[in-house]
mmCIF file of C-alpha atoms in Angstrom:
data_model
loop_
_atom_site.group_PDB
_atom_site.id
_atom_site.type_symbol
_atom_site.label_atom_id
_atom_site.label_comp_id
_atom_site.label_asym_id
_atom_site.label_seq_id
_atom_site.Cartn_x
_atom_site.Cartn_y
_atom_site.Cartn_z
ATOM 1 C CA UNK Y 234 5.068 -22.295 -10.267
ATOM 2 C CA UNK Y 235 7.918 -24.704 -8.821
ATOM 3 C CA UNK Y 236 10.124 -22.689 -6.101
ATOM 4 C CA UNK Y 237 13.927 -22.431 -7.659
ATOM 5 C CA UNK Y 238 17.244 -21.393 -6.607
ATOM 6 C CA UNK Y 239 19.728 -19.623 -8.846
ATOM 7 C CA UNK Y 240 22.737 -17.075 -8.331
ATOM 8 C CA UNK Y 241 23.055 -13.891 -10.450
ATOM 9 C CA UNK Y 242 26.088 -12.154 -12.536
ATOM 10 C CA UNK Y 243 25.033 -8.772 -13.541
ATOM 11 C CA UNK Y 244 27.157 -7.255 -16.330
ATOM 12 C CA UNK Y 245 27.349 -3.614 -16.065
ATOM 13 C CA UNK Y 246 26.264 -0.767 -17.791
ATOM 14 C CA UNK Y 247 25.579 2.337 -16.299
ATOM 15 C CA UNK Y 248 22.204 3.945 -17.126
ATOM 16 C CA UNK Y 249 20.951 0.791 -19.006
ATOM 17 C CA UNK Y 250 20.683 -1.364 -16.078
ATOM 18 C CA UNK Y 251 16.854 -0.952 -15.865
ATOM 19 C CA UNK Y 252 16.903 -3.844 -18.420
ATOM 20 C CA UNK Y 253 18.957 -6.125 -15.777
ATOM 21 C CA UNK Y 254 15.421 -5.451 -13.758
ATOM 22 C CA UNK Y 255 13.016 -6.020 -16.742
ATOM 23 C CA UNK Y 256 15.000 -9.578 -16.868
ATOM 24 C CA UNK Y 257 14.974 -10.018 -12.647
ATOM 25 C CA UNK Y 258 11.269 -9.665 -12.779
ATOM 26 C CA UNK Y 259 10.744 -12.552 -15.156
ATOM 27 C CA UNK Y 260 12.959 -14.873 -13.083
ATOM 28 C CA UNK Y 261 11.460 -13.765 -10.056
ATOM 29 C CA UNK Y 262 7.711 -14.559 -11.587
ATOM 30 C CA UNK Y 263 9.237 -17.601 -12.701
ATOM 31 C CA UNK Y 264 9.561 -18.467 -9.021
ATOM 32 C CA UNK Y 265 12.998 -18.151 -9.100
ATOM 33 C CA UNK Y 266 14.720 -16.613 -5.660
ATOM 34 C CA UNK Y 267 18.544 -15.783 -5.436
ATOM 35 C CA UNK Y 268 20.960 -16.977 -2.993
ATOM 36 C CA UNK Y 269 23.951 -14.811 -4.461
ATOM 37 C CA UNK Y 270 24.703 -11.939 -7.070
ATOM 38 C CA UNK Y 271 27.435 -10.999 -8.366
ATOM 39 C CA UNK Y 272 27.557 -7.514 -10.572
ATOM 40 C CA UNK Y 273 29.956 -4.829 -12.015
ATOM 41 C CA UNK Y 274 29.073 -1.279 -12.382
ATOM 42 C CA UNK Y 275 25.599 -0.878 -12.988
ATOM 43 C CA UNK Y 276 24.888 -4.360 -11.892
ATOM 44 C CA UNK Y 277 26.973 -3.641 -8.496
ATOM 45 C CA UNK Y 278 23.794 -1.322 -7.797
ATOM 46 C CA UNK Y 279 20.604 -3.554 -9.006
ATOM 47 C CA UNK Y 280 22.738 -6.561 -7.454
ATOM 48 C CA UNK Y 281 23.526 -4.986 -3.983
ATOM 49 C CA UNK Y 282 19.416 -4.287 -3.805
ATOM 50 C CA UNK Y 283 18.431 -7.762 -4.535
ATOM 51 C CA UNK Y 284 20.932 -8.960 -1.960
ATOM 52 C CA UNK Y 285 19.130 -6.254 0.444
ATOM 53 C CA UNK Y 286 16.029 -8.152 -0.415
ATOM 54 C CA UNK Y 287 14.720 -5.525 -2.705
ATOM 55 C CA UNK Y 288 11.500 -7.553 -4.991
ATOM 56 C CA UNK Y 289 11.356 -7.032 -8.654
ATOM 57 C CA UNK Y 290 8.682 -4.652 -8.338
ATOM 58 C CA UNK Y 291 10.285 -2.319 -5.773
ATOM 59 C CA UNK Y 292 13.840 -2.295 -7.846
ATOM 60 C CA UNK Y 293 11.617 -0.825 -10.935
ATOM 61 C CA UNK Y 294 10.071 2.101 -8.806
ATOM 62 C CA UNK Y 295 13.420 2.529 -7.027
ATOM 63 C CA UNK Y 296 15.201 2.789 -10.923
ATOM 64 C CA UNK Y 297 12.648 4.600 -12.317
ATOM 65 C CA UNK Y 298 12.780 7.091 -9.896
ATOM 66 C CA UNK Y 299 16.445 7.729 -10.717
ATOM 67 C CA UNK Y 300 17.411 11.298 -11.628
ATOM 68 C CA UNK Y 301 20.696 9.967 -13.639
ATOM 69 C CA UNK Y 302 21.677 13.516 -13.984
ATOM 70 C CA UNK Y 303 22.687 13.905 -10.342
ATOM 71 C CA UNK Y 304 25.337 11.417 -11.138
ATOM 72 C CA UNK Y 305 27.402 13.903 -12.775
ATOM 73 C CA UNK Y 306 28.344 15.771 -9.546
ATOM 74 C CA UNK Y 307 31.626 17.198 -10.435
ATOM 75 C CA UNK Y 308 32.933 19.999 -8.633
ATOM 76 C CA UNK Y 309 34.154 23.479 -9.499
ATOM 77 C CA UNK Y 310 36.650 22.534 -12.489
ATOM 78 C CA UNK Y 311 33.839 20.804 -13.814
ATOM 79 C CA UNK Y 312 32.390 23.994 -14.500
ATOM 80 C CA UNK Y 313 34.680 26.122 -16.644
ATOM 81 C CA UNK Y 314 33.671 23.298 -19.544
ATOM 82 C CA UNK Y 315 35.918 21.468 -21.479
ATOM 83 C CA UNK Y 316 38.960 22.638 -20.000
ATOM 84 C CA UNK Y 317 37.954 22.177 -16.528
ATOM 85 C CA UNK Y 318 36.862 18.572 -17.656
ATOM 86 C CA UNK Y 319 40.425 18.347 -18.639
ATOM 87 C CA UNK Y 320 42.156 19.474 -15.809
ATOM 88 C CA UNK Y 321 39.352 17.496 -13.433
ATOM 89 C CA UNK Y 322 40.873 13.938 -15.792
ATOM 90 C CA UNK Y 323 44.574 15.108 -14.977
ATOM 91 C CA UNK Y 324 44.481 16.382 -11.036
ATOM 92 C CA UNK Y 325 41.665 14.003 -9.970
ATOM 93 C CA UNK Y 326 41.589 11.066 -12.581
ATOM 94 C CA UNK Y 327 37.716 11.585 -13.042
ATOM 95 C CA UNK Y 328 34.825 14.332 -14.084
ATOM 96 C CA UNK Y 329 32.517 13.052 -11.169
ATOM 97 C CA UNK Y 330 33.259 12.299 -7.910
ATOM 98 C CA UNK Y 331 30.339 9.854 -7.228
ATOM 99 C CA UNK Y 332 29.199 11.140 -4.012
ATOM 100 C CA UNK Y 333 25.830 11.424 -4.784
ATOM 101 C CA UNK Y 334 25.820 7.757 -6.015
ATOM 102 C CA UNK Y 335 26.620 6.333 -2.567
ATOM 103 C CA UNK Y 336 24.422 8.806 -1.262
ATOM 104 C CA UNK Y 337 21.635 7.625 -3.203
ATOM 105 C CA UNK Y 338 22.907 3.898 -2.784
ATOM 106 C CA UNK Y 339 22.931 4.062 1.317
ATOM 107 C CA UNK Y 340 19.643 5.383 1.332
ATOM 108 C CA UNK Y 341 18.007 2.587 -0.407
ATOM 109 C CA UNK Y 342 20.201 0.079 1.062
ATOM 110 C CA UNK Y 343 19.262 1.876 4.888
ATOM 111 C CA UNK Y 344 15.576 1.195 4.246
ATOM 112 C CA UNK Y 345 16.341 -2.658 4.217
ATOM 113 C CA UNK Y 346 18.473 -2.225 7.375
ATOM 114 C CA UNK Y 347 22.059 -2.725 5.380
ATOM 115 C CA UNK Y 348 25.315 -0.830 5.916
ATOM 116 C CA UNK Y 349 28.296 -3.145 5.512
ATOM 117 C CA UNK Y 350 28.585 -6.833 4.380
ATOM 118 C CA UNK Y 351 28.308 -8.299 7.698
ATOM 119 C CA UNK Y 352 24.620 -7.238 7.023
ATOM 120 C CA UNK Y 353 24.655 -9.589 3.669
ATOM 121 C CA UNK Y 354 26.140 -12.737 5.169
ATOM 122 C CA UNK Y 355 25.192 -16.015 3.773
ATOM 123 C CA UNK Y 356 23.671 -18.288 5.631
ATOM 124 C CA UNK Y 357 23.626 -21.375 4.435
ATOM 125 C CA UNK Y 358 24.782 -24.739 6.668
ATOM 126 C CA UNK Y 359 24.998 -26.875 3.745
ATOM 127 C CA UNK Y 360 27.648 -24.478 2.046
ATOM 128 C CA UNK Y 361 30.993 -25.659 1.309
ATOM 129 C CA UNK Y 362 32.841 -21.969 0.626
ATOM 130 C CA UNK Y 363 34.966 -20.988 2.743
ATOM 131 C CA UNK Y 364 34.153 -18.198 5.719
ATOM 132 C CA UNK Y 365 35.784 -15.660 2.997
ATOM 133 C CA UNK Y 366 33.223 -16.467 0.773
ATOM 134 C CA UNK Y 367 30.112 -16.596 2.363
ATOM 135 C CA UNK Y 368 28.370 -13.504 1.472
ATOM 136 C CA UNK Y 369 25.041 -12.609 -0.574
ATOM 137 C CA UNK Y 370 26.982 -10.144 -2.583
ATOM 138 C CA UNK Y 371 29.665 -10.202 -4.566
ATOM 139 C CA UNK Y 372 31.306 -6.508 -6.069
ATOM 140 C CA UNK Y 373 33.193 -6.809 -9.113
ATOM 141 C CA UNK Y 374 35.845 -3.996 -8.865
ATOM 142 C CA UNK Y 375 39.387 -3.167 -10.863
ATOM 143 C CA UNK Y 376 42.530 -2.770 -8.876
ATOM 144 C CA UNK Y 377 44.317 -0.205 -11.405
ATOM 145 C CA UNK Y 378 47.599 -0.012 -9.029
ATOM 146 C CA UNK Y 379 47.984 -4.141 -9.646
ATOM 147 C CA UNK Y 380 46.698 -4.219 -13.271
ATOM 148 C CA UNK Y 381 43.856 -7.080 -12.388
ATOM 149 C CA UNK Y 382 39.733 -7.574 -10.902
ATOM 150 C CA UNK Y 383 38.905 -7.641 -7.235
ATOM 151 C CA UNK Y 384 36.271 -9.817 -5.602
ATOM 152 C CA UNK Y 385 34.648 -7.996 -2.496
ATOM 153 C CA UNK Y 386 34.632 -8.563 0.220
ATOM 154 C CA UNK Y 387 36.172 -11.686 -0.548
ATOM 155 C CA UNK Y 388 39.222 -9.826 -0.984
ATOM 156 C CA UNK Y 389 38.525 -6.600 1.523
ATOM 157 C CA UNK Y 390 41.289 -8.477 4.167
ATOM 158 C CA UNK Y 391 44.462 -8.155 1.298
ATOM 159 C CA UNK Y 392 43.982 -4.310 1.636
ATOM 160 C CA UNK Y 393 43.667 -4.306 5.653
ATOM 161 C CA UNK Y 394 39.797 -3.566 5.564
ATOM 162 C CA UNK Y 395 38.056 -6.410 7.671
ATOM 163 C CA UNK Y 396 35.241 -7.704 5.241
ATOM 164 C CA UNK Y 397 32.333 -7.675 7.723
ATOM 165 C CA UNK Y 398 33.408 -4.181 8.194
ATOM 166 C CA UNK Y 399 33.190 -2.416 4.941
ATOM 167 C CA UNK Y 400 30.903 -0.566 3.663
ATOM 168 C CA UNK Y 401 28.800 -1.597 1.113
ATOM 169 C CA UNK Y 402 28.378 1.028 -0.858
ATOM 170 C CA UNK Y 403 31.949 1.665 -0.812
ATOM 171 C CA UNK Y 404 32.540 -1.307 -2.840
ATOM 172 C CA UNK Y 405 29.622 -0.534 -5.153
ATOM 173 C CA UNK Y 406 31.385 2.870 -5.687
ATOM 174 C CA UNK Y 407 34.730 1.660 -6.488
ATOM 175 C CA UNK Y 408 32.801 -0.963 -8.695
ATOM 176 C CA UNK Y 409 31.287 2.291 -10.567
ATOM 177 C CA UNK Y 410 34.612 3.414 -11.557
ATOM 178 C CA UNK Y 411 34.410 4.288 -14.947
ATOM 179 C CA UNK Y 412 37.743 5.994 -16.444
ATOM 180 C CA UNK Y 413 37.461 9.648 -16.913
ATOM 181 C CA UNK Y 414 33.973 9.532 -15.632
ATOM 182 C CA UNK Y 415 34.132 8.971 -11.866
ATOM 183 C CA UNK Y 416 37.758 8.551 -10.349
ATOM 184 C CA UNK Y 417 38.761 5.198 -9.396
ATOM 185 C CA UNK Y 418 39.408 4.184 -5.989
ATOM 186 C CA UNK Y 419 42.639 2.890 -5.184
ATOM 187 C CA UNK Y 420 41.805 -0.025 -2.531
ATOM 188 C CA UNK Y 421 43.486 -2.322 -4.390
ATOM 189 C CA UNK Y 422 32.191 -15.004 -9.219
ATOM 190 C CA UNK Y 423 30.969 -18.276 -8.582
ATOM 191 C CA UNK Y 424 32.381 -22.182 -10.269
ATOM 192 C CA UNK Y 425 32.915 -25.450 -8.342
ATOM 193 C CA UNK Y 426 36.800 -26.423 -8.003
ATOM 194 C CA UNK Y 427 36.054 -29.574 -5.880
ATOM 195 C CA UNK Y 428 34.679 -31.330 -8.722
ATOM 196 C CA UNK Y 429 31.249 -32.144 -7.286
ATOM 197 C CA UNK Y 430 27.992 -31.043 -8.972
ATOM 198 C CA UNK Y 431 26.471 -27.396 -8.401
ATOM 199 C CA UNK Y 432 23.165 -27.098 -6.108
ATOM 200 C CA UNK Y 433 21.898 -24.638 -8.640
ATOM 201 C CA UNK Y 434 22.076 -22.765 -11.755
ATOM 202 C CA UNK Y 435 23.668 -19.558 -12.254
ATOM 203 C CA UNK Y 436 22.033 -16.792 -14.487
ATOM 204 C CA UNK Y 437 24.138 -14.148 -16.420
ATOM 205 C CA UNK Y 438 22.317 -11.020 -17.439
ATOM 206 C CA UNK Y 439 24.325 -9.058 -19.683
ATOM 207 C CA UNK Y 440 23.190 -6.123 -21.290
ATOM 208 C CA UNK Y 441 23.540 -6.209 -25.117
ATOM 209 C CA UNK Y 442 22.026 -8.714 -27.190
ATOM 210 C CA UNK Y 443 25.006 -9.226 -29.501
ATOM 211 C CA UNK Y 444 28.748 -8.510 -28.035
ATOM 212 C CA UNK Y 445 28.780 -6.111 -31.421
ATOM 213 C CA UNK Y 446 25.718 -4.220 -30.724
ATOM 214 C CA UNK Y 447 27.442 -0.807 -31.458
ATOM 215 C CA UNK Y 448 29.335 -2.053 -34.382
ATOM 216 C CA UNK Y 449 28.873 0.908 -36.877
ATOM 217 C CA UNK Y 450 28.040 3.300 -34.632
ATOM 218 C CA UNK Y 451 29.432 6.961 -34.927
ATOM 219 C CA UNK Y 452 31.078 8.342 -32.189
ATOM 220 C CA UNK Y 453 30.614 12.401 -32.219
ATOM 221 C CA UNK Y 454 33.473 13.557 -30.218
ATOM 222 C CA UNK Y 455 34.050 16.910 -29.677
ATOM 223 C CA UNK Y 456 36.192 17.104 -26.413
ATOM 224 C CA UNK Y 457 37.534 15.116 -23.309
ATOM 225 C CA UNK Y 458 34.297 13.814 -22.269
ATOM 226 C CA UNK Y 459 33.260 12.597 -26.095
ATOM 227 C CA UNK Y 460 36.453 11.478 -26.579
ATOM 228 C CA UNK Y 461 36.655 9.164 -23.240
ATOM 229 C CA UNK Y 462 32.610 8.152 -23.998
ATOM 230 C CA UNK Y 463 34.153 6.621 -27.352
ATOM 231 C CA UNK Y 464 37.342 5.040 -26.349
ATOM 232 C CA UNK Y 465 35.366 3.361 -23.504
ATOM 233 C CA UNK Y 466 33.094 1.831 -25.368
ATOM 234 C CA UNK Y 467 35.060 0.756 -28.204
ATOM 235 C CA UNK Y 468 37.347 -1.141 -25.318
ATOM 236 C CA UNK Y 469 34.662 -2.867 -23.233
ATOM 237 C CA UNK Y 470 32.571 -4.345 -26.887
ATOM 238 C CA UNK Y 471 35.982 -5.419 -27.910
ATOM 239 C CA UNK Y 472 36.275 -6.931 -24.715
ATOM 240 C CA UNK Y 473 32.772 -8.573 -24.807
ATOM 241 C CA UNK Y 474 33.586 -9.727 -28.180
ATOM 242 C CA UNK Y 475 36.711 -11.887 -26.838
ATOM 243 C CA UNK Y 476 34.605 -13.352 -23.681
ATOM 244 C CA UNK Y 477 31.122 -14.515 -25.088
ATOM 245 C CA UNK Y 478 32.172 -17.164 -27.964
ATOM 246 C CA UNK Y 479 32.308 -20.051 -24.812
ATOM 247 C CA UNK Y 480 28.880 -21.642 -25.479
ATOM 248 C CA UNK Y 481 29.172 -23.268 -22.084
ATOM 249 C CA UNK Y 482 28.368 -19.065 -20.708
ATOM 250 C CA UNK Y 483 26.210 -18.376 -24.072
ATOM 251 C CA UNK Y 484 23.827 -21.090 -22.757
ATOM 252 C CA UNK Y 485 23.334 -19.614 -19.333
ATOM 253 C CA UNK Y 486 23.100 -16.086 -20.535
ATOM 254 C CA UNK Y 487 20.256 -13.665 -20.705
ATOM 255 C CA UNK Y 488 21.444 -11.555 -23.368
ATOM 256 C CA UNK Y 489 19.270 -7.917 -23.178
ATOM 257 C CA UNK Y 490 18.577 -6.020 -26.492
ATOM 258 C CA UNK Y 491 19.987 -2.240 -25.157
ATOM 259 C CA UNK Y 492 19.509 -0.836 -28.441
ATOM 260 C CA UNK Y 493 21.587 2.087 -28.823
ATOM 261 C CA UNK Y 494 21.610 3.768 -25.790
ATOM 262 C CA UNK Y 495 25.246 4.224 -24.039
ATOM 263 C CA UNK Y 496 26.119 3.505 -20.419
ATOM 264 C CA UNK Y 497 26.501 6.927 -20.215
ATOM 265 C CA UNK Y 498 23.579 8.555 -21.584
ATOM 266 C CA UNK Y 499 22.598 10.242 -18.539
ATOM 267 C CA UNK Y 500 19.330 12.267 -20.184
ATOM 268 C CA UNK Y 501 17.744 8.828 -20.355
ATOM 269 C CA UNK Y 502 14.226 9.732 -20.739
ATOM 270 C CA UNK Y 503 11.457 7.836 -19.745
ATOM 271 C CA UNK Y 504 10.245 5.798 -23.033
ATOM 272 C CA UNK Y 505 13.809 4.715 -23.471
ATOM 273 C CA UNK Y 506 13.774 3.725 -19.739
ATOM 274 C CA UNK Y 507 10.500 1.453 -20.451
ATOM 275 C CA UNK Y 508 11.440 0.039 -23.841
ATOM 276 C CA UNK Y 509 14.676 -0.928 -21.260
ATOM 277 C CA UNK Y 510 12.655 -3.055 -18.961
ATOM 278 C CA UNK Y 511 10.507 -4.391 -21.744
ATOM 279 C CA UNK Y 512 13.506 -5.411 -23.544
ATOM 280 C CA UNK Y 513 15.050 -7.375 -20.897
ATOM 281 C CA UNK Y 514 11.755 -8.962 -19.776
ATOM 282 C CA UNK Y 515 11.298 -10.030 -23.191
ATOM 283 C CA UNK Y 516 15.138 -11.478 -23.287
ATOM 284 C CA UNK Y 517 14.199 -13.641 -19.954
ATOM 285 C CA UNK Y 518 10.894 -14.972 -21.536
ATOM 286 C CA UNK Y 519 13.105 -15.596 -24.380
ATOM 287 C CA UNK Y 520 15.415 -17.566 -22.429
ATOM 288 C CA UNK Y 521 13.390 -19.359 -20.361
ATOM 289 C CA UNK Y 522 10.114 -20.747 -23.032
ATOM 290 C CA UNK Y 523 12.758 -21.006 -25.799
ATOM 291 C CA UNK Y 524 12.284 -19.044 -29.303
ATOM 292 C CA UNK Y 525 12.239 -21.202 -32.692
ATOM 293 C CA UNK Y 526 16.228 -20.371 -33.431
ATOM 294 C CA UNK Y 527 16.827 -21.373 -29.387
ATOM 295 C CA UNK Y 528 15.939 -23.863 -27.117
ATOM 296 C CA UNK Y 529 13.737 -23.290 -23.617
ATOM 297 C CA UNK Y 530 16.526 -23.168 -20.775
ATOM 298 C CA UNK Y 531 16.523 -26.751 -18.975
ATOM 299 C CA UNK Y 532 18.803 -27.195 -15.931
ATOM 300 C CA UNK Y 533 19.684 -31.054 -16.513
ATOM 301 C CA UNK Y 534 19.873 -30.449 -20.441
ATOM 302 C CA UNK Y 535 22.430 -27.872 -19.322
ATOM 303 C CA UNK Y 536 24.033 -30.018 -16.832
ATOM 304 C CA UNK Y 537 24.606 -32.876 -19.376
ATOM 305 C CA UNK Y 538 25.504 -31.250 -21.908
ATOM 306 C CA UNK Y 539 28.183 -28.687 -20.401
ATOM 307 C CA UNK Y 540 28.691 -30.786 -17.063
ATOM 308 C CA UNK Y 541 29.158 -29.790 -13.223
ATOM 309 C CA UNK Y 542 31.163 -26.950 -12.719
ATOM 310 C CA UNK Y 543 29.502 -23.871 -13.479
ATOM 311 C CA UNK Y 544 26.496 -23.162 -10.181
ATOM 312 C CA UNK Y 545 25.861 -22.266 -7.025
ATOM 313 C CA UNK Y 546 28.856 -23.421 -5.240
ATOM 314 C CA UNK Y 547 31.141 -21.796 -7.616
ATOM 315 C CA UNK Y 548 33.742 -19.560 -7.368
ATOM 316 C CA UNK Y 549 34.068 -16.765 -10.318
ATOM 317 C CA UNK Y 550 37.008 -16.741 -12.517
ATOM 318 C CA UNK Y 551 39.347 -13.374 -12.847
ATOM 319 C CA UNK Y 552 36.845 -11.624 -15.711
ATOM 320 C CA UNK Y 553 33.811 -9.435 -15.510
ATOM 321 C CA UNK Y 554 30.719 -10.732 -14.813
ATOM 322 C CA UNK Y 555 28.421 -11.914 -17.130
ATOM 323 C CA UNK Y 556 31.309 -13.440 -18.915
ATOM 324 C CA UNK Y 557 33.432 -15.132 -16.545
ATOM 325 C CA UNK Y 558 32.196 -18.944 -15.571
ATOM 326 C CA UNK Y 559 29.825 -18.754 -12.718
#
């Protein structure tokens, strides 16, 4: 087993990201270690621990351990049912406030002594990134008030919040923002633009083995919540759909079979949870030995054929991870 670099894009997807750790563990047996991750939602979480220096092994206790339902911690509108759900979307643009999430989050993340990025600085003396740039963790978050993606802390300085100084899991919350679900936070990955050849590969996990997955799926809707569940994911595998023809990202993707289940299937029991991980362990064996309709995944084949600028050095494009060029 050859020691290898490689950076990370996580795609999100709430409850499902177990399978983002099924595929870390291959890599990680591969002897593959991880200079940078990048992650939305979901992935924001499982990327900020393997930034914290979380092993493959402690991120599956740590997930498995998860009681998803204390996610929905909504507060006393929440209660009087659908209506309060609906006055909870109109007065505080969310059912869940996500306390309990960074709660949860700065525990694990105190246990590996970090707090705020300054704890997850990169250092590396051959980099060529800017100052701005030089973190181990990268949080994918929408800016609703502008209409576009923020990088943090890359971008933490446009909104007066010194990058070394924020929080982690305050990114990693606004990152979680799901519409309707938990209320966004109003505080509004990694290709070469010099032209010279990446260090390293980058790895995109994305959860869903084909961008139409749910594709003739009922949605049972039968109030605010239902209704938000469906219109969410109907947007996001439309949005997958548009992103994942480029076979340049297709090659460099570890696509994980999430079966049915929904990012927001919070009464995830503990079969699906396993057949999760075992999924996206296969996907990464998959990926890396090759299958008979795909080739094994070869760094210099990759190179040649695509050329230099996706890698290590890299600076993400303006999409979610896994799909933007990394």
């Amino acid at each position: 087993m050859v020691s290898s670099t490689a950076d990370l894009v996580l795609e999100g997807g709430g409850v499902k990201g177990i399978g983002l750790v099924g595929a870390i563990s291959v890599l990680e047996e591969r002897g593959y270690s991880f200079n940078r991750v990048a992650g939305t939602s979901a992935g924001a979480i499982v990327g900020a621990l393997v930034a914290a220096g979380y092993s493959s092994a402690e991120l599956n206790e740590i997930m498995r351990k998860v009681d998803y339902e204390k996610f929905r911690d909504g507060n006393f509108l929440d209660k009087l049912g659908l209506f309060g759900e609906a006055m909870s979307v109109l007065f505080e643009q969310g059912i869940y406030k996500g306390d309990y999430l960074k709660q949860w989050l700065g525990e694990q993340l105190t246990e590996k002594k970090i707090t705020t990025f300054s704890d997850l600085k990169l250092l590396d003396p051959n980099s060529s990134l800017p100052p701005s740039e030089q973190y181990k963790l990268v949080v994918m978050t929408s800016d609703i008030s502008n209409g576009c993606l923020r990088r943090l802390p890359w971008e933490c300085d446009d909104f007066g919040a010194p990058a070394d100084d924020t929080a982690v899991v305050d990114a990693v919350r606004a990152s979680m923002s799901i519409p309707f679900f938990y209320a966004p936070l109003k505080i509004d990955v990694f290709d070469r633009t010099d032209g010279k050849p990446p260090r390293w590969p980058t790895f995109g996990i994305k959860l869903s083995a084909h961008a139409d997955a749910l594709q003739g799926v009922a949605n049972k809707i039968s109030g605010t919540l239902t209704l938000a569940e469906a219109m969410i994911s109907t947007m996001t595998g439309f949005y997958d759909r548009m992103h994942i023809d480029n076979p340049a990202v297709v090659a460099r993707t570890i696509f994980v079979d999430t079966m049915k289940v929904r990012a927001t299937d919070f009464g995830l029991d503990a079969k699906t949870q396993q057949q999760l991980y075992d999924n996206g362990r296969n996907a990464a064996e998959n990926f890396l030995d090759g299958t008979p309709e795909s080739p094994a995944w070869d760094w210099n084949t990759w190179l040649q054929k695509y050329g230099s600028p996706p890698g290590a050095e890299s600076r993400p494009m303006n999409a979610p991870p896994p799909v933007a060029a990394t």
